[in-house]
XYZ file of C-alpha atoms in Angstrom:
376
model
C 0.000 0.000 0.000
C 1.295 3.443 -0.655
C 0.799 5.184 2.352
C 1.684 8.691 0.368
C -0.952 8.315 -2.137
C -3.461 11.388 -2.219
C -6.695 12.452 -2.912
C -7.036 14.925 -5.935
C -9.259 17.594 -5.788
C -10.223 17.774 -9.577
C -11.873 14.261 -8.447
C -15.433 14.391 -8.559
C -18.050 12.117 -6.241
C -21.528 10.875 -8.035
C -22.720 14.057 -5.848
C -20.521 16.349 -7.755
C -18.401 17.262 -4.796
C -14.818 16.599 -4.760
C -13.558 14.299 -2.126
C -12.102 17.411 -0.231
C -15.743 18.945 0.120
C -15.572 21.838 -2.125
C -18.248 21.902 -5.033
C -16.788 21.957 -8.546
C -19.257 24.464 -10.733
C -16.858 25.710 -13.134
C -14.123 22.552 -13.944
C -15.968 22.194 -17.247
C -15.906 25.563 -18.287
C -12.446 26.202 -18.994
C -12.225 29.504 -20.580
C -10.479 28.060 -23.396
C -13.105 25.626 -23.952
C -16.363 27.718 -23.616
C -18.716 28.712 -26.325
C -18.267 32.530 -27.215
C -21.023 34.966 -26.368
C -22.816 36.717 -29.058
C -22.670 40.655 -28.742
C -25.785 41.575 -27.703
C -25.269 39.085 -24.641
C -21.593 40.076 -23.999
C -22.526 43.304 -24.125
C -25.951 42.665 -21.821
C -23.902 40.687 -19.190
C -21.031 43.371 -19.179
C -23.641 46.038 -18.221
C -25.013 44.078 -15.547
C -21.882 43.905 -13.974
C -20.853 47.140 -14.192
C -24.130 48.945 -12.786
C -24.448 46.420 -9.799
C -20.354 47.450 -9.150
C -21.430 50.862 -9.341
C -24.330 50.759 -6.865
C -21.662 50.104 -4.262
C -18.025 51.448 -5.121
C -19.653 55.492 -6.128
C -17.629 57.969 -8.415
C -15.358 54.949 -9.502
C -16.887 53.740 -12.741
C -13.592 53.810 -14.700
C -12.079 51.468 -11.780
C -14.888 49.011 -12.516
C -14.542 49.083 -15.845
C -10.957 48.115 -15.324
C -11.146 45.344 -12.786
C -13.921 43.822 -15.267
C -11.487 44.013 -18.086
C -8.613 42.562 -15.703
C -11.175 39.140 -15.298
C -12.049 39.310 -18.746
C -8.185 39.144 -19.777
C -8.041 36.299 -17.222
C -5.296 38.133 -15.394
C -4.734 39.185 -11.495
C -5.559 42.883 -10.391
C -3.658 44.716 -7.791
C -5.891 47.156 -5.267
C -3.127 50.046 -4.333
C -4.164 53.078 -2.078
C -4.249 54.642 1.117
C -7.115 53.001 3.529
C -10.677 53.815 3.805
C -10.634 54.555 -0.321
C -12.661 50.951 -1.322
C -10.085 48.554 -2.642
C -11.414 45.691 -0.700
C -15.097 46.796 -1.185
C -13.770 46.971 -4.751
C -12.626 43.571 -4.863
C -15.685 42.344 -2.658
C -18.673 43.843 -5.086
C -17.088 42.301 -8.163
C -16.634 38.909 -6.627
C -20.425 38.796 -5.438
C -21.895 40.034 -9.056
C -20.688 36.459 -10.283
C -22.283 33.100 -9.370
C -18.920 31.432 -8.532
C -16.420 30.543 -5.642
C -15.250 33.021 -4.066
C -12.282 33.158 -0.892
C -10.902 36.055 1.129
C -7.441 35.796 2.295
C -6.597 38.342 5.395
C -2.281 38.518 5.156
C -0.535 38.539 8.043
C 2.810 38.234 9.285
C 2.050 34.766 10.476
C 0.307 33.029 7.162
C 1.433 30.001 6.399
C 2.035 29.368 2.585
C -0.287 26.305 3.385
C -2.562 28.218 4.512
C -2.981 29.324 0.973
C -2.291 26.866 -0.816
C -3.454 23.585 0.862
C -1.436 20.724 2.600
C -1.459 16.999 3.194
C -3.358 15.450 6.052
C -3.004 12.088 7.213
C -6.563 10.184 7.537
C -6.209 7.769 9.893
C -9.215 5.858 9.080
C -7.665 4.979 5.726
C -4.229 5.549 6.360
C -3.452 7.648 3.663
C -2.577 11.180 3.007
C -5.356 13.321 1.646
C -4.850 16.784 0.548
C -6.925 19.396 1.894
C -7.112 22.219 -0.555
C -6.231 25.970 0.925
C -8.091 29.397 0.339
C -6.606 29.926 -3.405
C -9.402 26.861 -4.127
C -11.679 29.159 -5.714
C -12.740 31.787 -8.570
C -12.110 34.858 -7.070
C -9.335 35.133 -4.493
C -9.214 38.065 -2.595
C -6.072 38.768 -0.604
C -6.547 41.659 2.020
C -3.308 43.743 2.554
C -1.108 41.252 0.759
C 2.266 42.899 1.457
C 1.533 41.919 5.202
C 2.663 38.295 4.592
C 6.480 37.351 4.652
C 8.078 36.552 1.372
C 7.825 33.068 1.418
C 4.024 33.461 2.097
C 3.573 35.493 -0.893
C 5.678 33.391 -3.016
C 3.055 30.597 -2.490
C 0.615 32.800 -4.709
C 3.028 33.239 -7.759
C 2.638 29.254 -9.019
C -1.389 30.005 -8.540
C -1.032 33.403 -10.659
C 1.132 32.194 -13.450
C 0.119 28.033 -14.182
C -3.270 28.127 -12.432
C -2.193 25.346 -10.280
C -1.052 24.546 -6.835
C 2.094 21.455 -7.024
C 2.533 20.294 -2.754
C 4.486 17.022 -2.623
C 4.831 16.471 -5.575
C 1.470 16.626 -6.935
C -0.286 19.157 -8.646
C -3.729 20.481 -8.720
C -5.751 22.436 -11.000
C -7.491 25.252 -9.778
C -10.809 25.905 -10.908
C -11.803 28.531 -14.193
C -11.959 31.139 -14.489
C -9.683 32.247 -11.601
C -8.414 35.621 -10.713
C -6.555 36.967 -7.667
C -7.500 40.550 -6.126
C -5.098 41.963 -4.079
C -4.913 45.066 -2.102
C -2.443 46.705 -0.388
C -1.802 50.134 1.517
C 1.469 51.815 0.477
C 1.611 54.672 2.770
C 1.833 52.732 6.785
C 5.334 50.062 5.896
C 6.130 49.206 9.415
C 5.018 45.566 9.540
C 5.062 45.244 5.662
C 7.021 42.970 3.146
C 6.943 44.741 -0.080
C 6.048 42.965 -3.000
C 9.277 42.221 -5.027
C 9.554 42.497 -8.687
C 8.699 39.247 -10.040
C 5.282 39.117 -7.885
C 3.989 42.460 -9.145
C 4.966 41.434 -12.872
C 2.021 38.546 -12.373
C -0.341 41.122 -11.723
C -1.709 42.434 -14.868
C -3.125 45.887 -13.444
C -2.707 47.945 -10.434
C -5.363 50.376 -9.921
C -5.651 53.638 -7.349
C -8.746 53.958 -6.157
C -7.737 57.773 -5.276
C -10.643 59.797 -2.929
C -14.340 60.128 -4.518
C -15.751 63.616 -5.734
C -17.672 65.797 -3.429
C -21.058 64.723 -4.462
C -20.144 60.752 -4.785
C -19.179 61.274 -0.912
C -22.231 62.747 -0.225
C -24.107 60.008 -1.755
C -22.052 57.694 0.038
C -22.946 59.065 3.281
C -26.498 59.132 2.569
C -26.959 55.438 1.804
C -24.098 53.820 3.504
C -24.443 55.118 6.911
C -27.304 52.639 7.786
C -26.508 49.109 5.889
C -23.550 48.120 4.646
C -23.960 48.381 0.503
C -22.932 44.947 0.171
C -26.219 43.193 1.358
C -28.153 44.292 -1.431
C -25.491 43.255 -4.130
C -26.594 40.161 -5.773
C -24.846 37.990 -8.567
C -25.647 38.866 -12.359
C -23.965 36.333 -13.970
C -22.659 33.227 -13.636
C -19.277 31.087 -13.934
C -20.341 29.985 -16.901
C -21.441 33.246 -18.359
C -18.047 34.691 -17.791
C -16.399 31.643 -19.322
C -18.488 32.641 -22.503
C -17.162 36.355 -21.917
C -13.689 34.982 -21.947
C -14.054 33.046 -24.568
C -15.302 35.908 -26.887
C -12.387 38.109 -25.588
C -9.886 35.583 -27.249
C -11.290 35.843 -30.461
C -10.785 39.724 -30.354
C -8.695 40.292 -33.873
C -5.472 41.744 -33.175
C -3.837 43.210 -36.012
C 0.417 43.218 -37.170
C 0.202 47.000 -37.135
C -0.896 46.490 -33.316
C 1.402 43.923 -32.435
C 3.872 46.307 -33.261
C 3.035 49.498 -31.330
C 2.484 46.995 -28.183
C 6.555 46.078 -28.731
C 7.648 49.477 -29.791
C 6.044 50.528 -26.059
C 7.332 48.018 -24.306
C 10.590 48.521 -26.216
C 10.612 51.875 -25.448
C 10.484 51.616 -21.519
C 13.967 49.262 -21.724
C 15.026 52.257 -23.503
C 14.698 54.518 -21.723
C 17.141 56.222 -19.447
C 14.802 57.200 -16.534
C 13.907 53.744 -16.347
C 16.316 50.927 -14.438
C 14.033 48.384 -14.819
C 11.129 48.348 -17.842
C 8.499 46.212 -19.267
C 9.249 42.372 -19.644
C 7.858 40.383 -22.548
C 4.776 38.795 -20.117
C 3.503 42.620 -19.693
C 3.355 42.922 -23.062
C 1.470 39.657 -23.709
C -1.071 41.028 -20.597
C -1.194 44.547 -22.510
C -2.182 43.481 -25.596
C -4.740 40.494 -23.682
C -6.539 44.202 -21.907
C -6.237 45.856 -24.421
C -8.284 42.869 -26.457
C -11.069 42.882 -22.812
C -11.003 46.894 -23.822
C -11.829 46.144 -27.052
C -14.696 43.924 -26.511
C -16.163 45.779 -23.811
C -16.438 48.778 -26.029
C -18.508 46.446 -28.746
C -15.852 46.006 -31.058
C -14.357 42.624 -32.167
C -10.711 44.043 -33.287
C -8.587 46.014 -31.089
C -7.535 49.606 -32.374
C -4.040 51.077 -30.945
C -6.432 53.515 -28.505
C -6.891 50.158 -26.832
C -3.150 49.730 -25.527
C -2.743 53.017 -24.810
C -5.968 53.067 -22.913
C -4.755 50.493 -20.195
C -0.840 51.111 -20.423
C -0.317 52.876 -17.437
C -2.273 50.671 -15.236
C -0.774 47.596 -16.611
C 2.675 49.161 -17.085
C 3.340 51.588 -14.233
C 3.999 48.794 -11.514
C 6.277 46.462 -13.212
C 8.792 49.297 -14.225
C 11.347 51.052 -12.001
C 12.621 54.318 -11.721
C 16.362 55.414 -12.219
C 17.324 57.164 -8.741
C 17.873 60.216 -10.496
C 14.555 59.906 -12.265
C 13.128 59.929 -8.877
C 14.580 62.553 -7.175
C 13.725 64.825 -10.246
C 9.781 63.965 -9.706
C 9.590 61.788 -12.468
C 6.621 58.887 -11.402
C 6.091 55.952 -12.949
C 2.760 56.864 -14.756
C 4.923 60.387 -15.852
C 7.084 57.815 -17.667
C 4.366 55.929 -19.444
C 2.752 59.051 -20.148
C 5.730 60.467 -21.990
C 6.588 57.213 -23.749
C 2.786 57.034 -25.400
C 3.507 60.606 -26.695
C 6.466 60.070 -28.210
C 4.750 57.034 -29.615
C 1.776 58.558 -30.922
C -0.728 56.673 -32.446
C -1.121 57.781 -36.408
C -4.078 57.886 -38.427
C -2.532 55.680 -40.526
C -1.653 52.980 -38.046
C -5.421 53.027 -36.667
C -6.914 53.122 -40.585
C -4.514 49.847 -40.826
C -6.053 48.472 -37.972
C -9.246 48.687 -39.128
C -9.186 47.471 -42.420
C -7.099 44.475 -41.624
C -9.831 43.618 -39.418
C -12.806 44.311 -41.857
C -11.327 42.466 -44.650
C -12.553 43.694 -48.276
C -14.849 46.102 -46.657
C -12.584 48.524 -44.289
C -14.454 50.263 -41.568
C -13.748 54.111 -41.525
C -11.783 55.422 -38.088
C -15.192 56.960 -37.088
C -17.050 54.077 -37.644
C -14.740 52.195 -35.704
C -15.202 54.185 -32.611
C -11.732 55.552 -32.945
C -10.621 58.127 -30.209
C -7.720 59.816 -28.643
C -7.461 60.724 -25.457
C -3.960 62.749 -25.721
């Protein structure tokens, strides 16, 4: 008898449990295998999303918008800003407008990295080792204050982030789809903290700052907050499977050469540069152009136009580069970098007219047609 044998927890029971108790609604709808959505349901579900986010987090529509683009691209979304702003009412309100798993993670100094990712028990009733699956066993993960956790507690995540697997002992185990990890942290108090080293923030493919709300969102806030918390009345929209579809239909998003291009020449750009130490590895640039596809699609289009990278280049850009000291001390900020690299990289009419004829085929679709803008 092998006494180190283990359960799997991609092993289903006749009830449709797996053995380690925790229900498996989404292990046949792999994003990669899932039907696409037409349009009009795309852009139905998309909408239903959004306005239940927004009946919660107020003033922040644009930080919505990106956090549904960040599941869409079936990456991980980082939740940076000073506390009391939303990030984990952020991160909350999205997890409960979707019909799917959903775990909460609170970092501390002492987490285990077992604690998130599972370990091996031994049953003595059948004297074997079973493994019981940790909090990163679900859909959403959201991981409070993440920079909390020593380094060898975060590094339990990257595996999870990158291969969308846990491997303890040995084995490995496939985590359910779609998955996505949200993250917040507070950069201002860093007594107590662990900051997140380089190769952990490049496996987030946005970081977003909530910032304060307007005037009149805070007065809203206060008038319909005070009582209940704005959580109990947020219900989910869609399901697993429905964002499966979404996925899906984000994949098939036609990406041009022309736009392939422009995403190097950025990312090129920021190894270039000399206010820059560190810049842009080749995985951001395959999670700028997969946002820039979500962007696409959530704007009703089914090719991505240049306007898309440069729309989500600072938040998917800013945290993975670093700063030359000098750079620094000058005032120069990450985003200031971006910024300056996307205007010395303009975006030409001709580049965006290429864009859209190579995705219409025989009959081109004008830059006006195409919902073509600029925002610089």
């Amino acid at each position: 008898m092998d006494s180190h044998r283990r359960t799997a927890v991609n092993e289903i029971d006749p009830a449709g449990r797996n053995f380690a108790g925790i229900a498996e609604p989404v292990t046949q709808l792999n994003g990669h295998k899932a039907q696409a959505m037409d349009a009009a349901a795309f852009h139905s579900a998309s909408q239903r999303i959004l306005d239940e986010v927004n009946t919660v987090i107020d003033g922040k529509s644009e930080a919505a918008k990106l956090a549904l683009t960040v599941l869409l691209a079936q990456g991980h979304l980082l939740l940076e800003d000073v506390p009391g702003v939303g990030k984990t009412l952020l991160a909350k309100t999205l997890a409960r407008t979707i019909d799917c798993t959903v775990s909460r993670i609170q970092f501390t100094p002492d987490l285990l990295p077992s604690d998130v990712t599972g370990v091996s028990i031994y049953n003595q009733s059948s004297r074997l080792f079973e493994f019981r699956p940790g909090a990163v066993f679900a859909n959403i993960v959201i991981g409070d204050e993440i920079n909390r956790a020593s380094a060898k507690t975060q590094s339990a995540l990257l595996e999870c982030m990158e291969e969308h697997q846990v491997t303890v002992d040995g084995h490995s185990y496939k985590l359910d789809e779609p998955f996505m990890v949200v993250a917040t942290q507070n950069p201002i108090e860093m007594e107590g903290t662990y900051p997140l080293p380089e190769a952990q923030r490049d496996r987030f493919m946005a970081r977003i700052s909530m910032g304060y709300p307007d005037k009149d969102s805070e007065i809203e806030m206060l008038e319909t907050h005070q009582a209940t918390s704005p959580l109990a009345k947020v219900s989910a929209v869609v399901t697993a499977a429905d964002v499966a579809a979404m996925i899906a239909s984000v994949q098939q998003v036609y990406v041009s050469q022309a736009v392939k291009e422009y995403t190097v020449s950025v990312g090129r750009a920021t190894r270039e540069s000399p206010l820059l130490r560190l810049g842009a590895s080749p995985r951001s640039m395959l999670q700028l152009l997969r946002a820039a596809k979500a962007t696409a699609a959530l704007d009703g289009r089914d090719f991505v136009l240049p306007d898309d990278v440069v729309n989500v280049a600072e938040s998917v850009l800013a945290h993975r580069i670093i700063l030359d000291r000098k750079a620094a001390s000058a005032g120069e900020t990450p985003h200031s970098v971006i910024r300056g690299i996307l205007n010395r990289l303009p975006v030409s009419q001709d580049l965006a007219d290429a864009s859209a004829r190579s995705a219409a085929g025989p009959a081109a679709k004008t830059p006006s047609a195409s919902g073509l803008r600029r925002n610089h």
